[in-house]
C-alpha cells in the first residue's frame, strides 16, 4: 500500500486549508454560488436533495484498515452512521454539514485520504481491478502505475479546468475487470512481440447520455512514456474539446468528431514535443512506487486444506458462499473474499459504521491490514488464508456481509437514485430491493448463474446500466417514474452497450418483467451457457415477445 | 493606470487591452498608449502596429492557435491570454505551449476572470503577470502564489516532476 511521505502530507494539508478558506469565503458571501460551485465540486462536494454530499477518494480502490476505521468514525461523527460505496471505487457521505466539511477533510488527511478531484471537470480518481496484485491472470501489477497516475493527476496545474470530467482506468490482467473500454482513457497492460510490457491506450469510451465503447489510439505505449502521453492526450482534449455544450464536452465526442485516426495524429504531434522529457519514467522511479506494492509475507500453505474441504462438504451454505464470494488467489492456500454489500433490503453499496469497523478488524486479523473496494460496490478482503475462511464466513454472516450472491442477479450495481440524488428521474433503491426480493430463492438464483444487473436512476448512468447484462434506467414520463430495460450489455474485454427491449415499465411491473426474461433464458440456454451468452446467441426478440405478450 | 500583480508584486500598469464592443467594433487607440491587441488584428496588420509610438502587445483568446504568433514572440514585450470564464482552462495549455514549445521568455499575462484561487496554477504553467478581475481582492490575491508549496507534475516552473526529485534524493 502506498504510504505518504512528508510532501504528500503537505500537499493534502494545504489542500484542506485552501478548501477551508474557500468554504469560509462562500459562507461569508465573498464567493458567489457560481464561483463556489466548481471549487467545491473539485473537492467532491455536491449539494443534494437532503444535504450536501461528500465523495471521498479511495485511490484505485485500495483501503487500509485504519482508513476504513476513520471512515467509520466520520460516518458516526458527521453523518448518519453509514456511507455508500460507488461504482468508481469511492465512498460517499450523504448528510454532512457544509461548514464541517473542512473538518472532515482534516480528519481524512490524518489517514492519508482526501476528496481531491472526486468530482468536477478535472481528472478524477483513477480506478483499477479490485483484485490487482492478487489476481492469477495478471501480466503486470497495475498499482504502481495507478499511484504514479494519481500523483500526476492530483492538482495538475494545466488540467484543473477541463471541458468536462475525465476518468482513467487501468487494467493489468488478461481479463479486463476495470471497464477500461468505457472510460475517457483506458490503459490495458499488454505484452508486445519482444515480450516488453506496455499499455494499449483506449480513448473516448464512456456511458452517460451518449454511451460509447472507446477506441484504441495507441496499440502499444512503452510504460516509460505513460505520463508524457497522458499529458499529450489531455492537452489535445483541453484545447479542442467542446465547451459550448456540456452534453458534447466529453472526450468521446471529440474523438468521434476528429475520427480516431485524426485524434491519434493530433496526440502524436503533441507528444513529439513531450516525449522523452522530464516526465519520462525511469526504471528507478517505477521501482520506487512498486516497492510500496510488494507482496505481504505470505505463509507457505497447502491449497484446499482438509479442514476447509470438510466444512465445505458438511455445510451447503458455507459451500455456496465459498463458491460465490471467494476468488482464487495467486498465492497457494489463500483466497480473496468478497464481502457482499447487496443484502436484500439494504441499498446496494451502503455500509454502516459498525460494518466498517468489523471489516477493518478482519482485514487486520485475517489479512495484512488491507481491503479493496470493487466497482461493483462490494468490499474485498484480498488475502485470506483458506484455513480461516470458515471463521471469516461466520463473522461475515454476523455483520450481514455474507449474502452469497457475488456475480449473481441480486448483486445489483445501483446508483442512489431519487432517494438521494437531485438529478434522478426515478428511484432505484426500492426497485432494486423489489428485484432482490423476487429472486430471493437461492437455488433459483444459483441456477440462473452469472448475471450483471446494473441500475441507474437517470441517463447519467452512474449505475453503469448500459454495460449490465440486464440494465435498468429510470425515466421520467409526465412526472411519473418509469423504468426502461436494456439487455445484452457487458463489461470486460468485450464491452458491449446493451439495447433497449421496448417501452418502459411502471415500478410495480419491473420484477415481473425480470422474471419473464429469466424464464426465456432458462428455456433457451444450452448446457453451461451464461445469460449473456444466450442473449448474444438468440438476440432480443424472444425476450421482447415474452415480456410484452398480452396473455402471459 | 490600474494595479496588477507582476512577478509577485502589486505594480501600476499602463497597458490597455483592446477588446471589441458588443457590436464587434474596436475602439480607436491613441498612437502613444501601450496596447494589447487581439491576435487577429495583429496578424492583419503587423507593420502598422509596430510603427506606433506606443508599444504593442498581443492577447490570445482561448481558442487561438499560439503557433500563429511563434515567429513574432521575440519582438513582443508582452503576450496575454484571456480567461473569459475562470472555468475555461484552455489558457493553461496555451501558457505552457508559449513557454515550452515556443520558448517565449517575455511577460505572460492572464486577463479576464482571474482571482486568487487560480494564481498558483497560472504561475506554474508560465504566467508571471495577472490582471485581477474587478471587484476581486487584489492584495489578497498575492497569497495565491503559495497555496501549494509543492506539486507532483512537471510544470514550466519546475520541469523536474516530484517523482524524479524524490527518487534522486533517496
Ligand atoms: C448523488 C449524487 C450524484 C450525482 C449528483 C451524480 C452526478 C452525475 C452526473 C451529472 C453524471 C453525468 C456526467 C456525464 O455527463 O458524463 C454522472 C455520471 C457518473 N456517475 Fe454520478 N452522480 C452521483 C452519484 C454517483 C454515484 C453514487 C455513483 C456510483 C454508484 C456515481 C458514478 C458515476 C459514474 C460511473 C458516471 C459515469 C458515466 C460515464 O461513464 O460517463 N455517481 N454522475
Ligand atoms: S444515475 Fe442519475 S440518479 Fe443515479 S446517481 Fe447518477 S445522476 Fe443521480
XYZ file of C-alpha atoms and ligand atoms in Angstrom:
773
model
C 0.000 0.000 0.000
C 1.324 3.434 -0.875
C 2.396 5.491 2.157
C 2.553 9.262 2.066
C 5.886 10.887 2.575
C 6.134 14.335 4.087
C 5.496 16.027 0.736
C 2.255 14.122 0.107
C 1.123 15.066 3.596
C 1.953 18.680 2.992
C 0.076 18.845 -0.312
C -3.058 17.313 1.186
C -2.900 19.581 4.243
C -2.506 22.611 2.019
C -5.484 21.472 0.003
C -7.567 21.178 3.177
C -6.584 24.716 4.151
C -7.342 26.020 0.683
C -10.771 24.445 0.796
C -11.421 25.687 4.334
C -10.660 29.176 3.117
C -12.888 28.781 0.049
C -15.764 27.480 2.176
C -15.430 30.377 4.602
C -15.397 32.879 1.760
C -18.551 31.298 0.369
C -20.321 31.277 3.718
C -19.389 34.924 4.270
C -20.688 35.923 0.835
C -17.329 36.746 -0.684
C -17.652 33.961 -3.237
C -20.871 33.671 -5.189
C -22.735 30.416 -5.677
C -21.449 30.284 -9.266
C -17.894 30.830 -8.171
C -18.011 28.356 -5.333
C -19.700 25.531 -7.272
C -16.749 24.497 -9.452
C -14.403 24.900 -6.500
C -16.455 22.726 -4.180
C -17.089 20.137 -6.883
C -13.361 19.733 -7.372
C -13.396 18.651 -3.785
C -16.200 16.153 -4.137
C -18.858 18.296 -2.553
C -22.304 18.238 -4.147
C -25.446 19.936 -2.993
C -28.083 17.230 -2.994
C -31.698 16.560 -2.115
C -31.347 16.479 1.623
C -27.915 17.825 2.391
C -24.527 18.245 0.817
C -22.945 15.026 -0.360
C -19.233 14.457 0.078
C -17.403 11.987 -2.131
C -14.120 10.768 -0.715
C -11.448 9.313 -2.965
C -10.282 5.771 -2.483
C -7.426 5.796 -4.971
C -7.697 2.714 -7.176
C -9.948 1.155 -4.567
C -7.146 0.476 -2.071
C -8.043 0.884 1.548
C -6.054 0.279 4.721
C -7.864 -0.912 7.829
C -7.019 2.291 9.667
C -8.526 4.285 6.811
C -11.724 2.276 6.948
C -11.902 2.874 10.700
C -11.562 6.575 10.033
C -14.404 6.416 7.536
C -16.488 4.684 10.214
C -15.623 7.450 12.646
C -16.655 10.086 10.102
C -19.940 8.294 9.454
C -20.642 8.335 13.194
C -19.465 11.816 13.983
C -20.533 13.826 10.962
C -23.189 11.720 9.292
C -25.943 9.230 9.995
C -23.812 6.198 10.774
C -23.461 4.946 7.255
C -21.903 5.706 3.875
C -22.174 4.493 0.301
C -19.573 2.876 -1.959
C -19.780 3.924 -5.595
C -19.028 2.367 -8.973
C -15.907 4.496 -9.100
C -14.314 2.884 -6.066
C -15.081 5.933 -3.946
C -17.229 6.417 -0.890
C -19.969 8.988 -0.376
C -21.362 10.589 2.739
C -24.913 11.717 2.271
C -25.561 14.016 5.190
C -22.550 16.095 6.166
C -22.970 19.716 7.139
C -21.262 22.144 4.746
C -19.497 24.135 7.443
C -17.997 20.938 8.877
C -16.668 19.525 5.621
C -13.231 21.119 6.116
C -13.012 19.347 9.473
C -13.886 16.055 7.817
C -11.159 16.653 5.275
C -8.676 17.430 8.023
C -9.560 14.127 9.717
C -9.177 12.264 6.432
C -5.781 13.838 5.880
C -4.595 12.198 9.101
C -5.020 8.809 7.440
C -3.717 9.855 4.030
C -7.110 10.357 2.436
C -8.790 13.268 0.694
C -11.636 14.290 -1.590
C -9.458 15.920 -4.225
C -10.917 15.716 -7.717
C -13.666 13.270 -6.839
C -15.957 15.451 -8.894
C -15.772 18.465 -11.172
C -14.236 18.960 -14.590
C -10.847 17.537 -13.813
C -9.064 14.192 -13.800
C -10.993 12.004 -11.397
C -9.913 9.195 -9.152
C -8.125 6.555 -11.218
C -9.730 3.144 -10.986
C -8.419 -0.359 -11.496
C -9.074 -4.048 -10.992
C -10.175 -4.649 -7.409
C -8.038 -7.803 -7.459
C -4.888 -6.017 -8.613
C -1.823 -7.637 -7.121
C -3.595 -10.843 -6.111
C -5.255 -11.969 -9.342
C -3.956 -15.072 -11.069
C -4.169 -13.672 -14.581
C -2.137 -10.538 -14.050
C 0.533 -9.522 -16.579
C 1.657 -6.574 -14.526
C 0.582 -5.293 -11.155
C -1.073 -2.000 -12.161
C -0.960 -0.385 -8.731
C 2.408 1.343 -9.007
C 1.209 2.911 -12.251
C -2.105 3.837 -10.670
C -0.241 5.640 -7.923
C 2.009 7.364 -10.461
C -1.126 8.494 -12.304
C -2.773 9.550 -9.052
C 0.134 11.826 -8.271
C 0.411 13.154 -11.804
C -3.286 13.974 -11.923
C -3.518 15.490 -8.441
C -3.843 19.268 -8.774
C -2.287 19.198 -12.241
C -1.859 22.902 -12.974
C -2.637 22.589 -16.641
C -5.715 20.401 -16.331
C -7.665 21.838 -13.425
C -10.438 23.207 -15.642
C -11.095 20.722 -18.402
C -14.169 20.857 -20.648
C -15.689 18.051 -18.595
C -14.839 15.339 -16.086
C -12.110 12.919 -17.012
C -11.829 9.310 -15.931
C -8.881 6.969 -16.312
C -8.951 3.234 -15.642
C -6.057 0.792 -15.670
C -6.164 -2.971 -16.108
C -3.102 -5.136 -15.551
C -4.652 -8.502 -16.213
C -5.735 -10.523 -19.208
C -9.421 -10.205 -18.371
C -10.327 -6.552 -18.043
C -12.009 -6.048 -14.683
C -11.676 -2.272 -14.713
C -14.094 -1.430 -17.532
C -11.268 0.277 -19.421
C -13.339 0.470 -22.595
C -15.886 2.796 -21.059
C -13.509 5.364 -19.629
C -12.149 8.571 -21.096
C -8.807 6.815 -21.125
C -8.473 3.091 -20.602
C -4.995 1.667 -20.139
C -4.807 -2.050 -20.694
C -1.486 -3.721 -19.986
C -0.274 -5.804 -22.921
C 2.898 -7.535 -23.998
C 4.393 -6.902 -27.426
C 6.180 -9.421 -29.594
C 9.507 -8.609 -27.982
C 7.997 -9.533 -24.620
C 8.029 -5.965 -23.312
C 5.163 -4.705 -21.259
C 3.265 -1.627 -22.303
C -0.173 -0.109 -22.412
C -2.820 -0.360 -25.027
C -4.353 3.097 -24.865
C -8.106 3.279 -25.381
C -9.710 6.707 -25.589
C -13.218 8.043 -25.778
C -15.286 5.441 -24.012
C -17.980 6.441 -21.599
C -21.561 5.910 -20.601
C -23.935 8.703 -19.702
C -26.275 10.092 -22.294
C -24.089 9.023 -25.217
C -22.749 5.561 -24.397
C -19.674 4.734 -26.463
C -17.080 1.987 -26.352
C -13.635 3.555 -26.535
C -11.256 3.120 -29.433
C -7.583 2.282 -29.500
C -5.375 5.311 -30.159
C -2.136 3.526 -29.418
C -1.677 -0.203 -29.641
C 1.496 -0.254 -27.601
C 2.815 2.503 -25.399
C 6.028 1.558 -23.584
C 5.403 2.068 -19.874
C 8.103 4.723 -19.504
C 6.138 7.073 -21.762
C 2.960 6.857 -19.735
C 2.880 10.368 -18.311
C 4.106 12.271 -21.343
C 1.493 10.510 -23.429
C -1.243 11.278 -20.922
C -0.150 14.918 -20.950
C -0.437 14.930 -24.740
C -3.931 13.390 -24.749
C -5.157 15.731 -22.059
C -3.681 18.771 -23.750
C -5.421 17.961 -27.026
C -8.659 17.422 -25.134
C -8.247 20.557 -23.048
C -7.660 22.709 -26.091
C -10.099 21.207 -28.548
C -12.836 19.552 -26.528
C -16.170 21.319 -26.854
C -17.056 23.783 -24.149
C -20.208 25.226 -25.647
C -22.404 22.276 -24.762
C -21.979 20.287 -21.574
C -23.502 17.213 -23.186
C -20.979 17.231 -26.000
C -17.968 18.081 -23.915
C -16.566 14.655 -23.108
C -13.502 13.432 -24.971
C -15.617 10.743 -26.675
C -17.366 13.458 -28.698
C -14.025 14.976 -29.710
C -12.660 11.602 -30.785
C -15.773 10.947 -32.874
C -15.620 14.410 -34.431
C -11.940 14.117 -35.320
C -12.126 10.350 -36.066
C -9.802 8.120 -34.048
C -7.092 8.397 -36.648
C -7.320 12.172 -36.688
C -7.326 12.328 -32.937
C -4.405 9.926 -32.617
C -2.398 12.004 -35.115
C -3.043 15.181 -33.178
C -1.940 13.500 -29.966
C 1.133 12.093 -31.664
C 2.059 15.569 -32.875
C 1.714 16.982 -29.385
C 3.559 14.039 -27.905
C 6.603 14.594 -30.084
C 7.266 17.730 -28.056
C 6.813 15.993 -24.702
C 8.227 12.549 -25.348
C 11.462 11.753 -23.516
C 11.006 14.924 -21.468
C 11.403 15.087 -17.703
C 8.175 13.177 -17.037
C 9.601 10.074 -18.669
C 9.583 7.255 -16.137
C 12.937 5.721 -15.365
C 13.202 2.204 -14.009
C 14.218 3.589 -10.621
C 11.117 5.751 -10.487
C 8.815 2.859 -11.193
C 10.755 0.664 -8.771
C 10.269 3.279 -6.066
C 6.482 3.152 -6.411
C 6.374 -0.586 -6.978
C 8.200 -1.030 -3.669
C 5.007 0.016 -1.884
C 3.065 -2.766 -3.511
C 5.210 -5.787 -2.862
C 3.571 -8.978 -1.655
C 2.995 -9.322 2.051
C 4.896 -12.106 3.807
C 2.543 -14.878 2.712
C 2.687 -18.130 4.638
C 3.626 -21.213 2.711
C 0.392 -23.160 2.815
C -1.209 -26.077 1.022
C -4.157 -25.375 -1.244
C -7.546 -26.638 -0.133
C -6.562 -27.708 3.393
C -8.578 -30.642 4.784
C -10.432 -28.507 7.354
C -11.747 -26.354 4.520
C -12.862 -29.321 2.441
C -14.579 -30.869 5.437
C -16.601 -27.784 6.234
C -17.392 -27.330 2.588
C -18.784 -30.848 2.387
C -20.651 -30.592 5.675
C -22.319 -27.214 5.260
C -24.001 -26.402 1.963
C -24.492 -22.775 2.982
C -20.764 -22.400 3.507
C -20.029 -24.173 0.232
C -22.328 -21.779 -1.540
C -20.631 -18.765 -0.027
C -17.208 -20.196 -0.900
C -18.284 -20.672 -4.478
C -19.713 -17.184 -4.938
C -17.923 -14.896 -2.524
C -14.329 -16.064 -2.701
C -11.922 -15.898 -5.599
C -8.757 -17.770 -6.471
C -5.516 -16.114 -5.378
C -2.101 -16.163 -6.971
C -0.686 -17.494 -3.703
C -1.448 -21.134 -2.828
C -3.500 -21.511 0.341
C -5.097 -18.077 0.035
C -8.260 -16.618 -1.434
C -9.810 -13.210 -1.802
C -13.103 -12.783 -0.012
C -15.831 -10.509 -1.306
C -17.988 -9.047 1.442
C -21.372 -8.602 -0.174
C -22.970 -5.179 0.236
C -26.027 -6.469 -1.606
C -28.168 -7.871 1.123
C -31.838 -7.615 0.269
C -33.351 -4.545 1.866
C -30.125 -2.588 2.138
C -29.363 -0.097 -0.646
C -26.569 -1.589 -2.795
C -23.199 -0.251 -1.695
C -24.390 1.067 1.651
C -22.275 0.230 4.665
C -22.748 1.098 8.319
C -20.082 2.412 10.656
C -20.163 -0.817 12.646
C -19.722 -2.873 9.498
C -16.743 -0.745 8.541
C -15.125 -1.308 11.906
C -15.790 -5.025 11.712
C -14.349 -5.345 8.206
C -11.294 -3.340 9.271
C -10.745 -5.741 12.170
C -10.955 -8.769 9.887
C -8.510 -7.175 7.469
C -6.035 -6.969 10.352
C -6.822 -10.335 11.835
C -7.093 -12.466 8.724
C -5.073 -10.475 6.228
C -2.415 -7.825 6.070
C -4.469 -4.804 7.046
C -5.715 -4.065 3.533
C -9.065 -4.033 1.801
C -10.344 -3.188 -1.656
C -13.426 -1.509 -2.963
C -14.843 -3.143 -6.078
C -16.595 -1.081 -8.724
C -19.492 -3.473 -8.246
C -19.887 -1.748 -4.857
C -18.647 -4.581 -2.673
C -15.789 -4.720 -0.194
C -12.924 -7.176 -0.555
C -10.524 -8.844 1.854
C -7.785 -9.612 -0.664
C -5.620 -12.076 1.264
C -7.429 -14.588 3.449
C -5.860 -17.938 4.351
C -8.094 -20.760 3.195
C -7.996 -22.294 6.648
C -9.559 -19.097 8.051
C -12.381 -18.928 5.548
C -14.908 -20.711 7.710
C -14.384 -18.300 10.565
C -14.494 -15.320 8.232
C -17.756 -16.600 6.826
C -19.321 -16.829 10.257
C -18.166 -13.360 11.168
C -19.353 -12.004 7.826
C -22.769 -13.532 8.456
C -22.981 -11.845 11.829
C -22.499 -8.477 10.114
C -24.853 -9.083 7.191
C -21.948 -9.283 4.746
C -22.293 -12.903 3.691
C -25.122 -12.902 1.146
C -23.756 -15.494 -1.287
C -24.682 -13.539 -4.386
C -21.487 -12.151 -5.885
C -21.857 -12.023 -9.669
C -25.468 -13.189 -9.457
C -28.620 -11.331 -10.357
C -29.133 -9.788 -6.910
C -25.573 -8.376 -6.774
C -27.106 -5.279 -8.341
C -24.965 -2.275 -9.158
C -27.180 0.645 -8.307
C -26.892 4.397 -8.040
C -28.630 6.194 -5.158
C -31.377 7.418 -7.499
C -34.301 9.559 -6.487
C -33.956 8.872 -2.801
C -30.770 10.912 -2.642
C -29.812 12.347 -5.985
C -31.371 15.564 -7.214
C -30.752 14.629 -10.843
C -32.696 11.373 -10.733
C -35.731 10.658 -12.888
C -36.755 7.748 -10.748
C -35.907 5.928 -7.586
C -33.614 2.970 -7.913
C -33.182 1.667 -4.383
C -36.755 0.385 -3.820
C -36.849 -1.177 -7.280
C -33.525 -2.913 -6.708
C -34.961 -4.207 -3.476
C -38.102 -5.466 -5.209
C -35.917 -7.410 -7.656
C -33.790 -8.818 -4.862
C -36.929 -9.902 -3.031
C -38.340 -11.551 -6.151
C -35.156 -13.575 -6.664
C -34.670 -14.406 -3.031
C -34.691 -18.158 -3.573
C -31.011 -19.081 -3.511
C -31.373 -22.273 -5.524
C -33.102 -20.399 -8.291
C -30.553 -17.590 -8.111
C -27.646 -20.052 -8.333
C -29.301 -21.841 -11.201
C -29.546 -18.557 -13.131
C -25.805 -18.181 -12.761
C -23.755 -15.133 -13.509
C -25.764 -12.083 -14.477
C -24.692 -8.482 -14.142
C -27.651 -6.309 -13.296
C -26.937 -2.580 -13.372
C -29.313 0.168 -12.448
C -29.196 3.954 -12.931
C -31.781 6.491 -11.821
C -31.189 8.692 -14.855
C -29.228 8.755 -18.063
C -26.081 9.990 -16.360
C -25.507 6.289 -15.900
C -23.839 6.323 -12.508
C -25.019 2.741 -12.114
C -23.410 1.722 -15.451
C -26.737 0.374 -16.711
C -25.518 0.271 -20.316
C -22.969 -2.411 -19.544
C -25.217 -4.558 -17.398
C -26.249 -7.871 -18.983
C -29.574 -6.579 -17.890
C -29.795 -2.881 -17.268
C -32.433 -0.622 -15.811
C -32.732 3.071 -16.421
C -35.112 5.361 -14.574
C -37.025 7.590 -16.975
C -39.500 10.347 -16.425
C -42.832 10.383 -18.246
C -45.004 13.360 -17.401
C -43.660 13.499 -13.891
C -44.069 9.771 -13.278
C -41.304 7.274 -12.638
C -40.805 4.642 -15.326
C -38.143 2.049 -15.914
C -36.531 1.118 -19.182
C -34.873 -2.277 -19.535
C -31.805 -2.984 -21.659
C -30.322 -6.367 -22.492
C -27.001 -7.587 -23.783
C -24.638 -5.107 -22.228
C -21.363 -6.367 -20.843
C -18.180 -5.107 -19.303
C -14.767 -6.652 -19.576
C -12.566 -7.363 -22.536
C -15.511 -7.384 -24.923
C -17.510 -4.469 -23.681
C -20.889 -4.013 -25.317
C -23.611 -1.444 -24.825
C -26.961 -3.028 -24.062
C -30.062 -2.445 -26.197
C -33.437 -1.250 -25.025
C -36.013 -4.030 -25.296
C -39.062 -1.809 -25.694
C -41.402 0.532 -23.843
C -40.598 1.185 -20.225
C -42.329 -0.322 -17.216
C -44.148 1.018 -14.206
C -42.293 0.397 -10.980
C -44.521 -2.466 -9.869
C -44.034 -4.340 -13.158
C -40.244 -4.426 -13.196
C -39.798 -7.633 -11.149
C -42.295 -9.490 -13.320
C -40.525 -8.370 -16.486
C -37.296 -9.676 -14.977
C -38.921 -12.974 -14.225
C -40.134 -13.363 -17.780
C -36.686 -12.577 -19.110
C -35.218 -15.206 -16.830
C -37.793 -17.759 -17.918
C -36.849 -17.254 -21.549
C -33.227 -17.720 -20.618
C -33.901 -20.943 -18.720
C -35.904 -22.319 -21.637
C -33.385 -21.376 -24.270
C -30.000 -21.849 -22.711
C -27.741 -24.642 -23.730
C -25.721 -26.627 -21.229
C -23.490 -24.313 -19.205
C -24.384 -21.233 -21.205
C -24.363 -17.986 -19.230
C -27.199 -15.492 -19.517
C -25.187 -13.011 -21.578
C -24.143 -15.759 -23.986
C -27.741 -16.798 -24.530
C -28.746 -13.195 -25.161
C -25.938 -12.829 -27.664
C -26.866 -16.086 -29.395
C -30.641 -15.715 -29.663
C -30.934 -11.933 -29.798
C -33.519 -9.717 -28.164
C -36.669 -10.852 -29.954
C -37.554 -13.918 -27.863
C -37.262 -11.778 -24.747
C -39.322 -8.964 -26.183
C -42.046 -11.318 -27.274
C -42.392 -12.830 -23.845
C -42.125 -9.632 -21.869
C -44.622 -7.679 -23.952
C -47.003 -10.548 -24.763
C -50.591 -9.772 -23.880
C -51.689 -13.087 -22.344
C -48.886 -14.421 -20.245
C -3.471 53.246 -14.527
C -4.557 50.079 -12.870
C -2.832 47.832 -10.427
C -1.846 44.358 -11.461
C 0.231 41.594 -9.995
C 3.530 41.056 -11.700
C 6.359 38.830 -10.597
C 4.833 38.521 -7.165
C 4.322 42.248 -6.560
C 1.485 44.677 -6.965
C 2.519 47.185 -9.600
C 0.995 50.065 -11.531
C 0.354 49.265 -15.133
C -0.373 51.341 -18.192
C -1.239 48.701 -20.782
C -4.689 48.919 -22.314
C -6.450 45.836 -23.571
C -8.179 46.320 -26.892
C -11.452 44.417 -26.925
C -14.350 44.517 -29.339
C -17.572 46.101 -28.095
C -20.939 44.331 -28.269
C -21.284 45.150 -31.947
C -17.876 43.678 -32.666
C -16.291 47.109 -33.254
C -12.908 48.014 -31.816
C -12.448 51.421 -30.202
C -9.696 53.550 -31.673
C -6.420 53.623 -29.776
C -4.285 56.695 -29.304
C -0.929 56.264 -31.008
C 1.100 56.737 -27.880
C -0.574 54.305 -25.482
C 0.694 50.812 -24.832
C -1.947 48.471 -26.147
C -2.612 44.731 -26.091
C -4.422 43.820 -29.290
C -6.257 40.657 -30.252
C -4.334 38.150 -32.318
C -6.478 38.619 -35.410
C -5.881 42.382 -35.511
C -2.176 41.863 -35.016
C -1.912 39.303 -37.784
C -3.948 41.516 -40.128
C -1.547 44.414 -39.960
C 1.693 43.898 -38.085
C 3.654 46.768 -39.710
C 1.127 49.405 -38.657
C 1.027 48.153 -35.078
C 4.785 48.131 -34.925
C 5.130 51.649 -36.322
C 3.131 53.218 -33.480
C 4.728 55.437 -30.882
C 3.333 53.291 -28.049
C 4.178 49.659 -27.538
C 2.002 46.909 -28.943
C 1.422 43.503 -27.420
C -0.959 40.678 -28.341
C -3.633 38.782 -26.463
C -4.908 35.357 -27.307
C -8.435 34.110 -26.913
C -8.677 30.562 -25.539
C -9.269 29.069 -28.974
C -6.468 30.944 -30.690
C -3.565 28.977 -32.098
C -0.340 30.144 -30.413
C 1.671 28.843 -33.329
C 0.442 31.808 -35.359
C 2.437 34.016 -33.036
C 5.526 31.841 -32.953
C 7.693 33.961 -35.236
C 6.707 37.209 -33.524
C 7.451 36.199 -29.980
C 10.999 37.589 -29.951
C 9.710 41.076 -30.665
C 6.720 41.148 -28.377
C 7.183 42.794 -24.987
C 4.109 41.081 -23.606
C 1.702 38.309 -24.525
C -1.618 37.981 -22.738
C -4.139 35.160 -22.600
C -7.772 35.848 -21.904
C -9.829 33.762 -19.472
C -13.417 34.695 -20.340
C -14.582 32.435 -17.506
C -12.363 31.020 -14.806
C -13.696 27.554 -15.608
C -12.310 27.780 -19.140
C -8.975 26.037 -18.755
C -7.681 26.286 -22.320
C -5.443 29.212 -21.435
C -3.351 26.979 -19.165
C -2.336 24.869 -22.120
C -1.640 27.995 -24.171
C 0.624 29.230 -21.403
C 2.676 26.071 -21.425
C 2.859 25.966 -25.202
C 4.067 29.561 -25.375
C 6.709 28.947 -22.737
C 7.792 25.433 -23.516
C 7.213 24.803 -27.180
C 7.722 28.344 -28.487
C 10.213 29.386 -25.811
C 8.569 32.715 -25.114
C 10.542 34.486 -22.396
C 8.749 37.848 -22.022
C 5.847 38.861 -19.840
C 2.944 36.435 -19.977
C -0.175 37.951 -18.574
C -3.506 36.425 -17.588
C -6.581 38.559 -18.261
C -10.242 38.173 -17.521
C -11.893 36.086 -14.824
C -8.701 35.797 -12.804
C -8.533 35.795 -8.994
C -6.727 34.299 -6.053
C -7.840 30.689 -6.455
C -6.245 30.414 -9.880
C -2.963 32.132 -9.249
C -0.980 29.103 -8.234
C -1.988 27.128 -11.322
C -1.421 30.055 -13.664
C 2.007 30.747 -12.219
C 3.001 27.114 -12.595
C 2.114 26.946 -16.277
C 4.164 30.045 -17.002
C 2.150 33.198 -16.382
C 4.008 35.858 -14.461
C 1.504 38.731 -14.564
C -2.138 38.788 -13.523
C -4.823 41.328 -14.099
C -7.128 40.569 -11.203
C -10.813 40.817 -12.081
C -12.601 43.976 -10.953
C -14.252 43.505 -7.602
C -11.849 40.772 -6.511
C -9.365 41.355 -3.753
C -6.039 42.365 -5.277
C -3.876 42.347 -2.154
C -5.306 39.020 -1.033
C -4.628 37.523 -4.450
C -0.908 37.552 -3.726
C -1.430 34.708 -1.285
C -2.440 32.557 -4.254
C 1.201 32.071 -5.171
C 1.938 29.809 -2.268
C -1.350 27.983 -1.796
C 0.743 24.933 -2.536
C 4.397 24.765 -1.694
C 4.993 21.613 -3.722
C 3.441 19.848 -6.666
C 3.684 16.488 -8.317
C 3.896 17.225 -12.022
C 6.375 18.619 -14.440
C 5.428 22.268 -14.960
C 7.052 25.267 -16.542
C 8.316 26.499 -13.161
C 9.540 23.128 -12.009
C 10.115 20.915 -15.024
C 11.511 18.042 -12.992
C 8.492 16.234 -11.577
C 8.366 15.246 -7.938
C 8.786 11.537 -8.642
C 12.205 12.207 -10.136
C 13.351 14.572 -7.448
C 12.110 12.119 -4.851
C 13.964 9.144 -6.203
C 17.117 11.113 -6.884
C 17.235 12.330 -3.311
C 16.685 8.898 -1.762
C -25.957 11.506 -5.639
C -25.075 12.198 -6.234
C -24.601 12.052 -7.650
C -24.681 12.993 -8.607
C -25.289 14.375 -8.472
C -24.077 12.463 -9.796
C -23.951 13.159 -10.972
C -23.523 12.611 -12.140
C -23.621 13.235 -13.410
C -24.195 14.594 -13.681
C -23.099 12.383 -14.311
C -23.043 12.578 -15.806
C -21.839 13.119 -16.274
C -21.708 12.997 -17.756
O -22.355 13.739 -18.496
O -20.946 12.137 -18.179
C -22.646 11.240 -13.601
C -22.012 10.170 -14.178
C -21.488 9.124 -13.455
N -21.565 8.957 -12.110
Fe -22.594 10.081 -10.829
N -23.641 11.220 -9.555
C -23.942 10.923 -8.261
C -23.684 9.757 -7.610
C -22.958 8.759 -8.158
C -22.800 7.503 -7.536
C -23.388 7.098 -6.194
C -22.040 6.774 -8.363
C -21.667 5.348 -8.191
C -22.527 4.445 -7.694
C -21.700 7.581 -9.487
C -20.924 7.178 -10.554
C -20.983 7.761 -11.784
C -20.465 7.158 -12.969
C -19.723 5.827 -13.044
C -20.771 8.017 -14.009
C -20.333 7.823 -15.400
C -20.908 7.618 -16.555
C -19.877 7.634 -17.661
O -19.042 6.734 -17.720
O -19.898 8.549 -18.495
N -22.289 8.783 -9.339
N -22.918 11.403 -12.279
S -27.501 7.997 -12.495
Fe -28.621 9.864 -12.253
S -29.899 9.395 -10.498
Fe -28.261 7.967 -10.432
S -26.755 8.941 -9.114
Fe -26.246 9.381 -11.233
S -27.116 11.359 -11.581
Fe -28.124 10.531 -9.775
